[in-house]
Amino acid sequence: MREERPTRDQLRVLIPEERLQARIKELGAQIRADYGDRPITCVGVLKGSFMFMADLVRAIGGDIRCEFLAVSSYHGGTRSTGVVRITEDLRTPIEGQDTLVIEDIIDTGLTLDYLLRSLQVRGPASLKTCCLLDKPAHREVALDSDYVGFSIPDEFVVGYGLDLAERYRNLPHIAVYTP
Ligand code: IMP
């Protein structure tokens, strides 16, 4: 039996590579200006933020530590289940450190809300967030990211780290996926 796979026609470029890269440079400069020359512990939320994190930490420059944790909240579908789980935790403490959580996208806000609550109790010197994309239409908790790359309409997007059932993470741009 032939496997049903989405075709290229179901992807429409929403944010081209050049716009992404230009905005990330701006974000990096803004973040570095806000923190001065203080070291920043960047916590990338896997897997979706891996590409954004790689570009953003270079744009911020200066003294940066890179840490990662992994969460699962979607279970392969296109809508949040509201159940968030840390599947891989930080390997080092963030106590006393200026900590910046780097996320790919906020949709309902449930993932980031849960993460911030779990990290705040670990006693960071400060805790801020930087999200590449913000989809404000479906917010279920009152939560705004300190730094946002782009506000986007309520559509399911893939590319530049974001996936649909593990596909499309390697696209260099953000595309809208239409089922
Ligand atoms: P939230 O908990 O609803 O805010 O969703 C946050 C997480 O859901 C993100 O870290 C993504 O992994 C995933 N997500 C939300 N919207 C999209 C999307 O449009 N494309 C791909 N993943 C998404």
PDB file of C-alpha atoms and ligand atoms in Angstrom:
ATOM      1  CA  MET A   1       0.000   0.000   0.000  1.00  0.00           C
ATOM      2  CA  ARG A   2       1.341   3.455  -0.876  1.00  0.00           C
ATOM      3  CA  GLU A   3       2.179   5.700   2.104  1.00  0.00           C
ATOM      4  CA  GLU A   4       0.213   9.018   2.182  1.00  0.00           C
ATOM      5  CA  ARG A   5       2.766  11.841   2.408  1.00  0.00           C
ATOM      6  CA  PRO A   6       2.192  15.590   2.204  1.00  0.00           C
ATOM      7  CA  THR A   7       3.521  17.076  -1.001  1.00  0.00           C
ATOM      8  CA  ARG A   8       5.532  20.286  -1.478  1.00  0.00           C
ATOM      9  CA  ASP A   9       2.285  21.980  -2.641  1.00  0.00           C
ATOM     10  CA  GLN A  10       0.975  21.926   0.925  1.00  0.00           C
ATOM     11  CA  LEU A  11       3.795  24.174   2.125  1.00  0.00           C
ATOM     12  CA  ARG A  12       3.711  27.953   1.570  1.00  0.00           C
ATOM     13  CA  VAL A  13       6.631  30.149   2.576  1.00  0.00           C
ATOM     14  CA  LEU A  14       5.563  32.509   5.375  1.00  0.00           C
ATOM     15  CA  ILE A  15       8.926  33.920   6.502  1.00  0.00           C
ATOM     16  CA  PRO A  16      11.772  33.613   4.015  1.00  0.00           C
ATOM     17  CA  GLU A  17      15.295  32.840   5.171  1.00  0.00           C
ATOM     18  CA  GLU A  18      16.615  36.397   4.700  1.00  0.00           C
ATOM     19  CA  ARG A  19      13.869  37.908   6.904  1.00  0.00           C
ATOM     20  CA  LEU A  20      14.477  35.292   9.577  1.00  0.00           C
ATOM     21  CA  GLN A  21      18.194  35.939   9.636  1.00  0.00           C
ATOM     22  CA  ALA A  22      17.797  39.733   9.656  1.00  0.00           C
ATOM     23  CA  ARG A  23      15.348  39.601  12.573  1.00  0.00           C
ATOM     24  CA  ILE A  24      17.586  37.214  14.538  1.00  0.00           C
ATOM     25  CA  LYS A  25      20.481  39.655  14.186  1.00  0.00           C
ATOM     26  CA  GLU A  26      18.240  42.408  15.597  1.00  0.00           C
ATOM     27  CA  LEU A  27      17.110  40.196  18.475  1.00  0.00           C
ATOM     28  CA  GLY A  28      20.703  39.259  19.272  1.00  0.00           C
ATOM     29  CA  ALA A  29      21.803  42.896  19.362  1.00  0.00           C
ATOM     30  CA  GLN A  30      18.844  43.854  21.549  1.00  0.00           C
ATOM     31  CA  ILE A  31      19.473  40.995  23.990  1.00  0.00           C
ATOM     32  CA  ARG A  32      23.198  41.771  24.280  1.00  0.00           C
ATOM     33  CA  ALA A  33      22.419  45.464  24.837  1.00  0.00           C
ATOM     34  CA  ASP A  34      19.923  44.564  27.610  1.00  0.00           C
ATOM     35  CA  TYR A  35      22.319  42.214  29.438  1.00  0.00           C
ATOM     36  CA  GLY A  36      25.438  44.322  28.934  1.00  0.00           C
ATOM     37  CA  ASP A  37      28.538  42.156  29.202  1.00  0.00           C
ATOM     38  CA  ARG A  38      26.978  39.772  31.741  1.00  0.00           C
ATOM     39  CA  PRO A  39      27.178  36.050  30.960  1.00  0.00           C
ATOM     40  CA  ILE A  40      23.876  34.585  29.753  1.00  0.00           C
ATOM     41  CA  THR A  41      22.837  30.973  30.215  1.00  0.00           C
ATOM     42  CA  CYS A  42      20.751  30.170  27.150  1.00  0.00           C
ATOM     43  CA  VAL A  43      18.416  27.226  27.601  1.00  0.00           C
ATOM     44  CA  GLY A  44      17.221  25.831  24.282  1.00  0.00           C
ATOM     45  CA  VAL A  45      13.975  23.903  24.325  1.00  0.00           C
ATOM     46  CA  LEU A  46      14.467  20.846  22.141  1.00  0.00           C
ATOM     47  CA  LYS A  47      13.882  19.935  19.573  1.00  0.00           C
ATOM     48  CA  GLY A  48      12.140  22.877  17.910  1.00  0.00           C
ATOM     49  CA  SER A  49      14.592  25.596  18.953  1.00  0.00           C
ATOM     50  CA  PHE A  50      17.831  23.952  17.850  1.00  0.00           C
ATOM     51  CA  MET A  51      18.298  25.966  14.655  1.00  0.00           C
ATOM     52  CA  PHE A  52      17.084  29.256  16.128  1.00  0.00           C
ATOM     53  CA  MET A  53      19.336  28.792  19.154  1.00  0.00           C
ATOM     54  CA  ALA A  54      22.379  28.164  16.953  1.00  0.00           C
ATOM     55  CA  ASP A  55      21.827  31.421  15.045  1.00  0.00           C
ATOM     56  CA  LEU A  56      20.659  33.463  18.034  1.00  0.00           C
ATOM     57  CA  VAL A  57      23.634  32.721  20.322  1.00  0.00           C
ATOM     58  CA  ARG A  58      25.976  33.825  17.529  1.00  0.00           C
ATOM     59  CA  ALA A  59      23.941  37.010  17.079  1.00  0.00           C
ATOM     60  CA  ILE A  60      24.020  37.749  20.840  1.00  0.00           C
ATOM     61  CA  GLY A  61      27.763  37.198  21.098  1.00  0.00           C
ATOM     62  CA  GLY A  62      29.863  37.662  24.236  1.00  0.00           C
ATOM     63  CA  ASP A  63      29.799  35.319  27.226  1.00  0.00           C
ATOM     64  CA  ILE A  64      27.140  32.667  26.572  1.00  0.00           C
ATOM     65  CA  ARG A  65      26.541  29.203  28.031  1.00  0.00           C
ATOM     66  CA  CYS A  66      24.401  26.816  26.020  1.00  0.00           C
ATOM     67  CA  GLU A  67      22.159  24.364  27.830  1.00  0.00           C
ATOM     68  CA  PHE A  68      19.279  22.297  26.550  1.00  0.00           C
ATOM     69  CA  LEU A  69      16.223  20.567  27.823  1.00  0.00           C
ATOM     70  CA  ALA A  70      13.549  18.649  25.999  1.00  0.00           C
ATOM     71  CA  VAL A  71       9.806  18.734  26.452  1.00  0.00           C
ATOM     72  CA  SER A  72       6.994  16.896  24.815  1.00  0.00           C
ATOM     73  CA  SER A  73       3.633  18.538  24.454  1.00  0.00           C
ATOM     74  CA  TYR A  74       2.224  17.729  21.037  1.00  0.00           C
ATOM     75  CA  HIS A  75       2.651  14.016  20.517  1.00  0.00           C
ATOM     76  CA  GLY A  76       2.927  14.337  16.753  1.00  0.00           C
ATOM     77  CA  GLY A  77      -0.324  16.208  16.074  1.00  0.00           C
ATOM     78  CA  THR A  78      -1.022  19.839  15.209  1.00  0.00           C
ATOM     79  CA  ARG A  79      -2.812  20.929  18.393  1.00  0.00           C
ATOM     80  CA  SER A  80      -1.477  21.084  21.953  1.00  0.00           C
ATOM     81  CA  THR A  81      -2.726  18.426  24.338  1.00  0.00           C
ATOM     82  CA  GLY A  82      -1.995  20.678  27.290  1.00  0.00           C
ATOM     83  CA  VAL A  83       0.070  17.885  28.855  1.00  0.00           C
ATOM     84  CA  VAL A  84       3.680  19.045  29.140  1.00  0.00           C
ATOM     85  CA  ARG A  85       6.494  16.781  30.221  1.00  0.00           C
ATOM     86  CA  ILE A  86      10.235  17.470  30.609  1.00  0.00           C
ATOM     87  CA  THR A  87      11.670  14.475  28.805  1.00  0.00           C
ATOM     88  CA  GLU A  88      15.288  15.559  29.231  1.00  0.00           C
ATOM     89  CA  ASP A  89      16.335  17.940  31.980  1.00  0.00           C
ATOM     90  CA  LEU A  90      19.202  20.439  32.266  1.00  0.00           C
ATOM     91  CA  ARG A  91      22.495  18.827  33.182  1.00  0.00           C
ATOM     92  CA  THR A  92      23.742  21.756  35.291  1.00  0.00           C
ATOM     93  CA  PRO A  93      22.094  24.029  37.864  1.00  0.00           C
ATOM     94  CA  ILE A  94      20.980  27.523  36.795  1.00  0.00           C
ATOM     95  CA  GLU A  95      21.026  28.934  40.319  1.00  0.00           C
ATOM     96  CA  GLY A  96      22.372  32.496  40.384  1.00  0.00           C
ATOM     97  CA  GLN A  97      22.618  32.688  36.581  1.00  0.00           C
ATOM     98  CA  ASP A  98      20.951  35.072  34.140  1.00  0.00           C
ATOM     99  CA  THR A  99      18.895  32.521  32.257  1.00  0.00           C
ATOM    100  CA  LEU A 100      17.259  32.999  28.868  1.00  0.00           C
ATOM    101  CA  VAL A 101      14.873  30.298  27.674  1.00  0.00           C
ATOM    102  CA  ILE A 102      14.911  29.971  23.898  1.00  0.00           C
ATOM    103  CA  GLU A 103      11.730  28.576  22.349  1.00  0.00           C
ATOM    104  CA  ASP A 104      10.620  28.084  18.768  1.00  0.00           C
ATOM    105  CA  ILE A 105       6.974  29.130  19.156  1.00  0.00           C
ATOM    106  CA  ILE A 106       4.322  30.030  21.734  1.00  0.00           C
ATOM    107  CA  ASP A 107       0.824  28.892  20.867  1.00  0.00           C
ATOM    108  CA  THR A 108      -1.387  28.179  23.895  1.00  0.00           C
ATOM    109  CA  GLY A 109       1.475  29.226  26.183  1.00  0.00           C
ATOM    110  CA  LEU A 110       1.088  26.038  28.244  1.00  0.00           C
ATOM    111  CA  THR A 111       4.574  24.709  27.462  1.00  0.00           C
ATOM    112  CA  LEU A 112       6.402  27.910  28.330  1.00  0.00           C
ATOM    113  CA  ASP A 113       4.260  28.541  31.397  1.00  0.00           C
ATOM    114  CA  TYR A 114       5.055  25.083  32.724  1.00  0.00           C
ATOM    115  CA  LEU A 115       8.762  25.450  31.912  1.00  0.00           C
ATOM    116  CA  LEU A 116       9.085  28.852  33.537  1.00  0.00           C
ATOM    117  CA  ARG A 117       7.457  27.580  36.704  1.00  0.00           C
ATOM    118  CA  SER A 118       9.820  24.589  36.805  1.00  0.00           C
ATOM    119  CA  LEU A 119      12.902  26.755  36.206  1.00  0.00           C
ATOM    120  CA  GLN A 120      11.993  29.644  38.528  1.00  0.00           C
ATOM    121  CA  VAL A 121      12.143  27.403  41.614  1.00  0.00           C
ATOM    122  CA  ARG A 122      15.779  26.611  40.780  1.00  0.00           C
ATOM    123  CA  GLY A 123      16.783  30.153  41.739  1.00  0.00           C
ATOM    124  CA  PRO A 124      18.178  31.769  38.555  1.00  0.00           C
ATOM    125  CA  ALA A 125      19.442  35.381  38.992  1.00  0.00           C
ATOM    126  CA  SER A 126      16.937  36.298  36.267  1.00  0.00           C
ATOM    127  CA  LEU A 127      14.674  34.321  33.963  1.00  0.00           C
ATOM    128  CA  LYS A 128      13.584  35.632  30.575  1.00  0.00           C
ATOM    129  CA  THR A 129      12.286  34.107  27.362  1.00  0.00           C
ATOM    130  CA  CYS A 130      13.009  34.572  23.688  1.00  0.00           C
ATOM    131  CA  CYS A 131      10.589  33.006  21.208  1.00  0.00           C
ATOM    132  CA  LEU A 132      11.081  33.080  17.488  1.00  0.00           C
ATOM    133  CA  LEU A 133       7.349  32.928  16.718  1.00  0.00           C
ATOM    134  CA  ASP A 134       4.259  33.987  18.612  1.00  0.00           C
ATOM    135  CA  LYS A 135       0.757  32.758  17.715  1.00  0.00           C
ATOM    136  CA  PRO A 136      -1.380  34.884  20.062  1.00  0.00           C
ATOM    137  CA  ALA A 137      -4.731  33.564  18.744  1.00  0.00           C
ATOM    138  CA  HIS A 138      -4.905  30.475  20.975  1.00  0.00           C
ATOM    139  CA  ARG A 139      -3.347  31.677  24.205  1.00  0.00           C
ATOM    140  CA  GLU A 140      -4.720  29.730  27.190  1.00  0.00           C
ATOM    141  CA  VAL A 141      -2.494  31.317  29.824  1.00  0.00           C
ATOM    142  CA  ALA A 142      -1.642  35.013  30.105  1.00  0.00           C
ATOM    143  CA  LEU A 143       1.971  34.892  29.038  1.00  0.00           C
ATOM    144  CA  ASP A 144       4.150  37.096  26.882  1.00  0.00           C
ATOM    145  CA  SER A 145       7.696  36.345  25.847  1.00  0.00           C
ATOM    146  CA  ASP A 146      10.304  39.002  26.706  1.00  0.00           C
ATOM    147  CA  TYR A 147      11.695  38.805  23.167  1.00  0.00           C
ATOM    148  CA  VAL A 148       9.671  37.756  20.108  1.00  0.00           C
ATOM    149  CA  GLY A 149      10.903  37.354  16.546  1.00  0.00           C
ATOM    150  CA  PHE A 150       7.604  37.413  14.662  1.00  0.00           C
ATOM    151  CA  SER A 151       3.938  37.419  15.544  1.00  0.00           C
ATOM    152  CA  ILE A 152       2.147  35.079  13.142  1.00  0.00           C
ATOM    153  CA  PRO A 153      -1.461  34.176  12.307  1.00  0.00           C
ATOM    154  CA  ASP A 154      -3.142  31.055  13.651  1.00  0.00           C
ATOM    155  CA  GLU A 155      -1.723  28.576  11.172  1.00  0.00           C
ATOM    156  CA  PHE A 156       0.403  25.488  11.642  1.00  0.00           C
ATOM    157  CA  VAL A 157       3.949  26.271  10.632  1.00  0.00           C
ATOM    158  CA  VAL A 158       6.970  24.116   9.945  1.00  0.00           C
ATOM    159  CA  GLY A 159      10.613  24.633   9.076  1.00  0.00           C
ATOM    160  CA  TYR A 160      13.667  26.221  10.706  1.00  0.00           C
ATOM    161  CA  GLY A 161      13.495  23.646  13.499  1.00  0.00           C
ATOM    162  CA  LEU A 162       9.713  23.257  13.668  1.00  0.00           C
ATOM    163  CA  ASP A 163       8.254  19.958  12.627  1.00  0.00           C
ATOM    164  CA  LEU A 164       5.146  18.092  11.719  1.00  0.00           C
ATOM    165  CA  ALA A 165       5.655  14.569  13.047  1.00  0.00           C
ATOM    166  CA  GLU A 166       9.453  15.078  12.808  1.00  0.00           C
ATOM    167  CA  ARG A 167       9.410  16.284   9.198  1.00  0.00           C
ATOM    168  CA  TYR A 168      10.425  19.666   7.720  1.00  0.00           C
ATOM    169  CA  ARG A 169      12.761  20.744  10.567  1.00  0.00           C
ATOM    170  CA  ASN A 170      15.560  21.252   8.038  1.00  0.00           C
ATOM    171  CA  LEU A 171      13.797  23.901   5.915  1.00  0.00           C
ATOM    172  CA  PRO A 172      15.773  27.200   6.074  1.00  0.00           C
ATOM    173  CA  HIS A 173      12.527  29.234   6.188  1.00  0.00           C
ATOM    174  CA  ILE A 174       9.164  29.118   8.006  1.00  0.00           C
ATOM    175  CA  ALA A 175       6.332  27.660   5.935  1.00  0.00           C
ATOM    176  CA  VAL A 176       2.607  27.261   6.549  1.00  0.00           C
ATOM    177  CA  TYR A 177       1.465  23.666   6.368  1.00  0.00           C
ATOM    178  CA  THR A 178      -2.045  23.138   5.046  1.00  0.00           C
ATOM    179  CA  PRO A 179      -3.433  19.636   5.529  1.00  0.00           C
TER     180      PRO A 179
HETATM  181  P1  IMP B   1       2.068  25.674  23.354  1.00  0.00           P
HETATM  182  O1  IMP B   1       2.285  24.879  24.605  1.00  0.00           O
HETATM  183  O2  IMP B   1       0.682  25.474  22.817  1.00  0.00           O
HETATM  184  O3  IMP B   1       2.404  27.137  23.515  1.00  0.00           O
HETATM  185  O4  IMP B   1       2.967  25.074  22.236  1.00  0.00           O
HETATM  186  C1  IMP B   1       4.328  25.165  22.275  1.00  0.00           C
HETATM  187  C2  IMP B   1       4.972  24.053  21.519  1.00  0.00           C
HETATM  188  O5  IMP B   1       4.089  23.456  20.580  1.00  0.00           O
HETATM  189  C3  IMP B   1       6.115  24.596  20.718  1.00  0.00           C
HETATM  190  O6  IMP B   1       7.313  24.517  21.430  1.00  0.00           O
HETATM  191  C4  IMP B   1       6.124  23.718  19.491  1.00  0.00           C
HETATM  192  O7  IMP B   1       6.943  22.599  19.724  1.00  0.00           O
HETATM  193  C5  IMP B   1       4.701  23.274  19.332  1.00  0.00           C
HETATM  194  N1  IMP B   1       3.974  24.073  18.319  1.00  0.00           N
HETATM  195  C6  IMP B   1       3.036  25.014  18.513  1.00  0.00           C
HETATM  196  N2  IMP B   1       2.590  25.527  17.366  1.00  0.00           N
HETATM  197  C7  IMP B   1       3.291  24.899  16.392  1.00  0.00           C
HETATM  198  C8  IMP B   1       3.317  25.028  14.954  1.00  0.00           C
HETATM  199  O8  IMP B   1       2.595  25.817  14.319  1.00  0.00           O
HETATM  200  N3  IMP B   1       4.196  24.203  14.315  1.00  0.00           N
HETATM  201  C9  IMP B   1       5.019  23.333  14.955  1.00  0.00           C
HETATM  202  N4  IMP B   1       5.026  23.190  16.292  1.00  0.00           N
HETATM  203  C10 IMP B   1       4.175  23.971  16.998  1.00  0.00           C
END
